[in-house]
Amino acid sequence: MTDSVSTPGVRLLGTPANELRIAAVGTSEVIRVARGSSAPGPDTAHAVQSKIDMHHHFCAPQWREWAVHHDLIKEEQLPPWTRLDGAAAVRFMDDAGITTAVLKPMLPARYRSSAQLREAVNITLQSMIEVAQSHPGRFSYYVPLFLDDPEASFWAVRRGLGQLGAVGVNVTANYGGVYLGDPAYDRLFHELDEFSAVVDTHPHNLPGCPPGASTVPGIPNFVCDFLLDTTRAAVNMISRRTLDRFPNLSVVLPHAGGFLPYIASRLQALGRFCDPPVEPAAVRDHLSRFYYDTAGPMAPAATLLEHVPADRILFGTDWPAAPADTVMDLALPALEADPAFTPQQLQGIYHDNAMRLIPQLATA
């Protein structure tokens, strides 16, 4: 492994290039869950069972140890919730009626070479495989991609999707200010299209965010900026007709699409001022073809359902970035009580829509 090839970084908490880079935000140390049966019992708190959590963060303990050893991170720089007790993952899933979680991997560091990045991805993949094998049926996983390193990303796609059974890829909304949909990613997206890949997205800090600081003092960036980051990526993909050019891709937008459902009419009216211009029909078409997860808590669903079929909505918790009490006391009750959803639609959101999107989950 050489360290001579520099790999530019996506900023963690807006840090400059000599700080941390990130592939996917959030996570948990779920690998240390107790061995043995971990299926939900009949006394699970929530009556609706067999939920599939499509937004469940993961930071591999093996990666953390490796990254510390190579002076890529200092453990105290990671959010405190990355060090939660591992058994909390399965306990949380059981309490929430979640039978399967799809892991969104986090491996934030500025890697010194493509070879070092590949090693980090491989360690993370092997860790997620161990989790899945230790708890049959409970976990599947995405392969993390760093789109600003195309060759490492090509390798990760072929390794994770082609060889190791990942059910999709996880990407961030932008890399160094270059958003999803940009032609710079077309070659890799063609490869993903060949795999008919699920492309799970996640926001982070906006480009140019001050290092280690909120863009608005006192307001964490995940409150507002993350939603804008997702919205920018979605609008750029609409503008570039990403789903038309790569028709076999399934793109998942987190947090109910950020602000996208709320600016849909504005985008239809004003998209002609974009470069290239965005036709209203393209806005409507892409809105109905993206997938959206409920991680949040998300806003009431009426606005989303004005533009999106209910079968494009997927259940997601954002645990443990979203604490268990946020999910259990706020997000889940709000979702279950949302008058915009019928019981049949909720069943689809909790389970059936994910199964149609990723049939491999049936044999996780």
mmCIF file of C-alpha atoms in Angstrom, residues 56-206:
data_model
loop_
_atom_site.group_PDB
_atom_site.id
_atom_site.type_symbol
_atom_site.label_atom_id
_atom_site.label_comp_id
_atom_site.label_asym_id
_atom_site.label_seq_id
_atom_site.Cartn_x
_atom_site.Cartn_y
_atom_site.Cartn_z
ATOM 1 C CA HIS A 56 -29.741 2.330 10.126
ATOM 2 C CA HIS A 57 -26.251 3.707 10.659
ATOM 3 C CA PHE A 58 -23.146 1.595 11.297
ATOM 4 C CA CYS A 59 -19.517 2.273 12.195
ATOM 5 C CA ALA A 60 -17.368 -0.865 12.209
ATOM 6 C CA PRO A 61 -15.358 -1.282 15.428
ATOM 7 C CA GLN A 62 -12.599 -2.948 13.378
ATOM 8 C CA TRP A 63 -12.446 0.097 11.113
ATOM 9 C CA ARG A 64 -12.220 2.441 14.115
ATOM 10 C CA GLU A 65 -9.301 0.487 15.574
ATOM 11 C CA TRP A 66 -7.560 0.383 12.195
ATOM 12 C CA ALA A 67 -8.118 4.098 11.552
ATOM 13 C CA VAL A 68 -6.800 5.060 14.984
ATOM 14 C CA HIS A 69 -3.753 2.834 14.463
ATOM 15 C CA HIS A 70 -2.991 4.592 11.154
ATOM 16 C CA ASP A 71 -3.488 8.068 12.645
ATOM 17 C CA LEU A 72 -6.444 8.743 10.362
ATOM 18 C CA ILE A 73 -8.840 9.681 13.154
ATOM 19 C CA LYS A 74 -8.983 10.383 16.841
ATOM 20 C CA GLU A 75 -11.830 8.452 18.398
ATOM 21 C CA GLU A 76 -13.022 11.463 20.361
ATOM 22 C CA GLN A 77 -13.709 13.253 17.046
ATOM 23 C CA LEU A 78 -16.512 10.825 16.256
ATOM 24 C CA PRO A 79 -20.001 11.564 17.564
ATOM 25 C CA PRO A 80 -20.644 10.027 20.995
ATOM 26 C CA TRP A 81 -23.429 7.811 19.692
ATOM 27 C CA THR A 82 -20.919 5.864 17.580
ATOM 28 C CA ARG A 83 -19.720 4.316 20.843
ATOM 29 C CA LEU A 84 -23.087 3.012 22.011
ATOM 30 C CA ASP A 85 -23.101 -0.477 23.477
ATOM 31 C CA GLY A 86 -23.504 -2.913 20.612
ATOM 32 C CA ALA A 87 -26.325 -4.898 22.190
ATOM 33 C CA ALA A 88 -28.434 -1.743 22.042
ATOM 34 C CA ALA A 89 -28.865 -2.215 18.273
ATOM 35 C CA VAL A 90 -30.789 -5.486 18.472
ATOM 36 C CA ARG A 91 -32.608 -4.337 21.602
ATOM 37 C CA PHE A 92 -33.732 -1.204 19.787
ATOM 38 C CA MET A 93 -34.823 -3.218 16.760
ATOM 39 C CA ASP A 94 -36.824 -5.601 18.919
ATOM 40 C CA ASP A 95 -38.545 -2.745 20.738
ATOM 41 C CA ALA A 96 -39.446 -1.072 17.450
ATOM 42 C CA GLY A 97 -40.645 -4.268 15.755
ATOM 43 C CA ILE A 98 -37.776 -4.200 13.241
ATOM 44 C CA THR A 99 -36.818 -7.604 11.937
ATOM 45 C CA THR A 100 -34.183 -6.461 9.429
ATOM 46 C CA ALA A 101 -31.960 -3.377 9.244
ATOM 47 C CA VAL A 102 -29.971 -2.342 6.181
ATOM 48 C CA LEU A 103 -26.687 -0.931 7.455
ATOM 49 C CA LYS A 104 -25.501 2.459 6.161
ATOM 50 C CA PRO A 105 -21.738 2.364 6.755
ATOM 51 C CA MET A 106 -19.715 5.239 8.155
ATOM 52 C CA LEU A 107 -15.927 5.403 7.712
ATOM 53 C CA PRO A 108 -14.967 9.079 8.011
ATOM 54 C CA ALA A 109 -11.318 9.883 7.461
ATOM 55 C CA ARG A 110 -9.087 11.545 4.912
ATOM 56 C CA TYR A 111 -7.358 8.626 3.251
ATOM 57 C CA ARG A 112 -3.825 9.075 1.987
ATOM 58 C CA SER A 113 -4.229 6.911 -1.102
ATOM 59 C CA SER A 114 -6.747 4.919 -3.075
ATOM 60 C CA ALA A 115 -5.153 1.748 -1.729
ATOM 61 C CA GLN A 116 -5.717 2.876 1.848
ATOM 62 C CA LEU A 117 -9.322 3.794 1.041
ATOM 63 C CA ARG A 118 -9.897 0.345 -0.456
ATOM 64 C CA GLU A 119 -8.503 -1.221 2.717
ATOM 65 C CA ALA A 120 -10.904 0.851 4.824
ATOM 66 C CA VAL A 121 -13.874 -0.176 2.679
ATOM 67 C CA ASN A 122 -12.843 -3.829 2.788
ATOM 68 C CA ILE A 123 -12.553 -3.790 6.588
ATOM 69 C CA THR A 124 -16.009 -2.243 6.815
ATOM 70 C CA LEU A 125 -17.521 -4.755 4.395
ATOM 71 C CA GLN A 126 -16.039 -7.696 6.274
ATOM 72 C CA SER A 127 -17.362 -6.285 9.543
ATOM 73 C CA MET A 128 -20.877 -5.958 8.134
ATOM 74 C CA ILE A 129 -20.707 -9.505 6.794
ATOM 75 C CA GLU A 130 -19.850 -10.719 10.298
ATOM 76 C CA VAL A 131 -22.846 -8.859 11.689
ATOM 77 C CA ALA A 132 -25.162 -10.367 9.086
ATOM 78 C CA GLN A 133 -23.826 -13.888 9.572
ATOM 79 C CA SER A 134 -24.019 -13.670 13.363
ATOM 80 C CA HIS A 135 -27.676 -12.614 13.230
ATOM 81 C CA PRO A 136 -29.344 -14.338 10.272
ATOM 82 C CA GLY A 137 -32.199 -12.323 8.873
ATOM 83 C CA ARG A 138 -31.496 -9.265 11.012
ATOM 84 C CA PHE A 139 -28.969 -7.297 8.927
ATOM 85 C CA SER A 140 -28.149 -6.508 5.306
ATOM 86 C CA TYR A 141 -25.780 -3.783 4.186
ATOM 87 C CA TYR A 142 -24.801 -1.213 1.602
ATOM 88 C CA VAL A 143 -21.294 -0.821 0.223
ATOM 89 C CA PRO A 144 -19.884 2.688 0.843
ATOM 90 C CA LEU A 145 -18.637 4.658 -2.162
ATOM 91 C CA PHE A 146 -16.364 7.687 -2.325
ATOM 92 C CA LEU A 147 -17.341 9.154 -5.691
ATOM 93 C CA ASP A 148 -14.413 11.569 -5.681
ATOM 94 C CA ASP A 149 -12.136 8.517 -6.033
ATOM 95 C CA PRO A 150 -13.550 6.830 -9.151
ATOM 96 C CA GLU A 151 -11.174 3.880 -9.275
ATOM 97 C CA ALA A 152 -11.732 2.991 -5.619
ATOM 98 C CA SER A 153 -15.467 3.337 -6.217
ATOM 99 C CA PHE A 154 -15.371 0.991 -9.224
ATOM 100 C CA TRP A 155 -13.482 -1.511 -7.100
ATOM 101 C CA ALA A 156 -15.959 -1.140 -4.229
ATOM 102 C CA VAL A 157 -18.948 -1.691 -6.529
ATOM 103 C CA ARG A 158 -17.481 -4.876 -7.966
ATOM 104 C CA ARG A 159 -16.321 -6.079 -4.557
ATOM 105 C CA GLY A 160 -19.452 -5.240 -2.593
ATOM 106 C CA LEU A 161 -22.221 -5.818 -5.141
ATOM 107 C CA GLY A 162 -20.497 -8.344 -7.343
ATOM 108 C CA GLN A 163 -18.843 -10.563 -4.741
ATOM 109 C CA LEU A 164 -19.928 -9.913 -1.154
ATOM 110 C CA GLY A 165 -23.709 -9.637 -1.321
ATOM 111 C CA ALA A 166 -24.300 -5.955 -0.550
ATOM 112 C CA VAL A 167 -27.870 -4.956 -1.414
ATOM 113 C CA GLY A 168 -26.949 -1.504 -2.720
ATOM 114 C CA VAL A 169 -24.478 1.343 -2.437
ATOM 115 C CA ASN A 170 -24.388 4.302 -0.089
ATOM 116 C CA VAL A 171 -23.261 7.735 -1.306
ATOM 117 C CA THR A 172 -23.324 11.269 0.036
ATOM 118 C CA ALA A 173 -25.234 14.073 -1.641
ATOM 119 C CA ASN A 174 -22.056 15.893 -2.649
ATOM 120 C CA TYR A 175 -18.326 15.325 -2.727
ATOM 121 C CA GLY A 176 -16.297 18.512 -2.412
ATOM 122 C CA GLY A 177 -19.271 20.507 -3.716
ATOM 123 C CA VAL A 178 -19.857 18.232 -6.737
ATOM 124 C CA TYR A 179 -23.431 16.976 -6.356
ATOM 125 C CA LEU A 180 -25.026 13.732 -7.424
ATOM 126 C CA GLY A 181 -26.194 14.013 -11.012
ATOM 127 C CA ASP A 182 -23.018 15.776 -12.116
ATOM 128 C CA PRO A 183 -21.569 14.360 -15.356
ATOM 129 C CA ALA A 184 -18.330 13.659 -13.457
ATOM 130 C CA TYR A 185 -20.090 10.616 -11.982
ATOM 131 C CA ASP A 186 -21.576 9.304 -15.226
ATOM 132 C CA ARG A 187 -19.018 6.557 -15.804
ATOM 133 C CA LEU A 188 -19.582 5.102 -12.357
ATOM 134 C CA PHE A 189 -23.347 5.514 -12.610
ATOM 135 C CA HIS A 190 -23.237 3.536 -15.852
ATOM 136 C CA GLU A 191 -21.537 0.734 -13.904
ATOM 137 C CA LEU A 192 -24.194 0.955 -11.199
ATOM 138 C CA ASP A 193 -26.885 0.901 -13.856
ATOM 139 C CA GLU A 194 -25.430 -2.360 -15.158
ATOM 140 C CA PHE A 195 -25.945 -3.793 -11.674
ATOM 141 C CA SER A 196 -29.493 -2.339 -11.452
ATOM 142 C CA ALA A 197 -28.226 -0.940 -8.162
ATOM 143 C CA VAL A 198 -30.080 0.633 -5.283
ATOM 144 C CA VAL A 199 -28.298 3.960 -4.700
ATOM 145 C CA ASP A 200 -28.937 5.063 -1.140
ATOM 146 C CA THR A 201 -28.050 8.697 -0.513
ATOM 147 C CA HIS A 202 -27.291 10.654 2.632
ATOM 148 C CA PRO A 203 -26.694 14.364 3.257
ATOM 149 C CA HIS A 204 -23.962 16.041 5.221
ATOM 150 C CA ASN A 205 -22.714 19.562 5.747
ATOM 151 C CA LEU A 206 -23.105 22.011 2.902
#
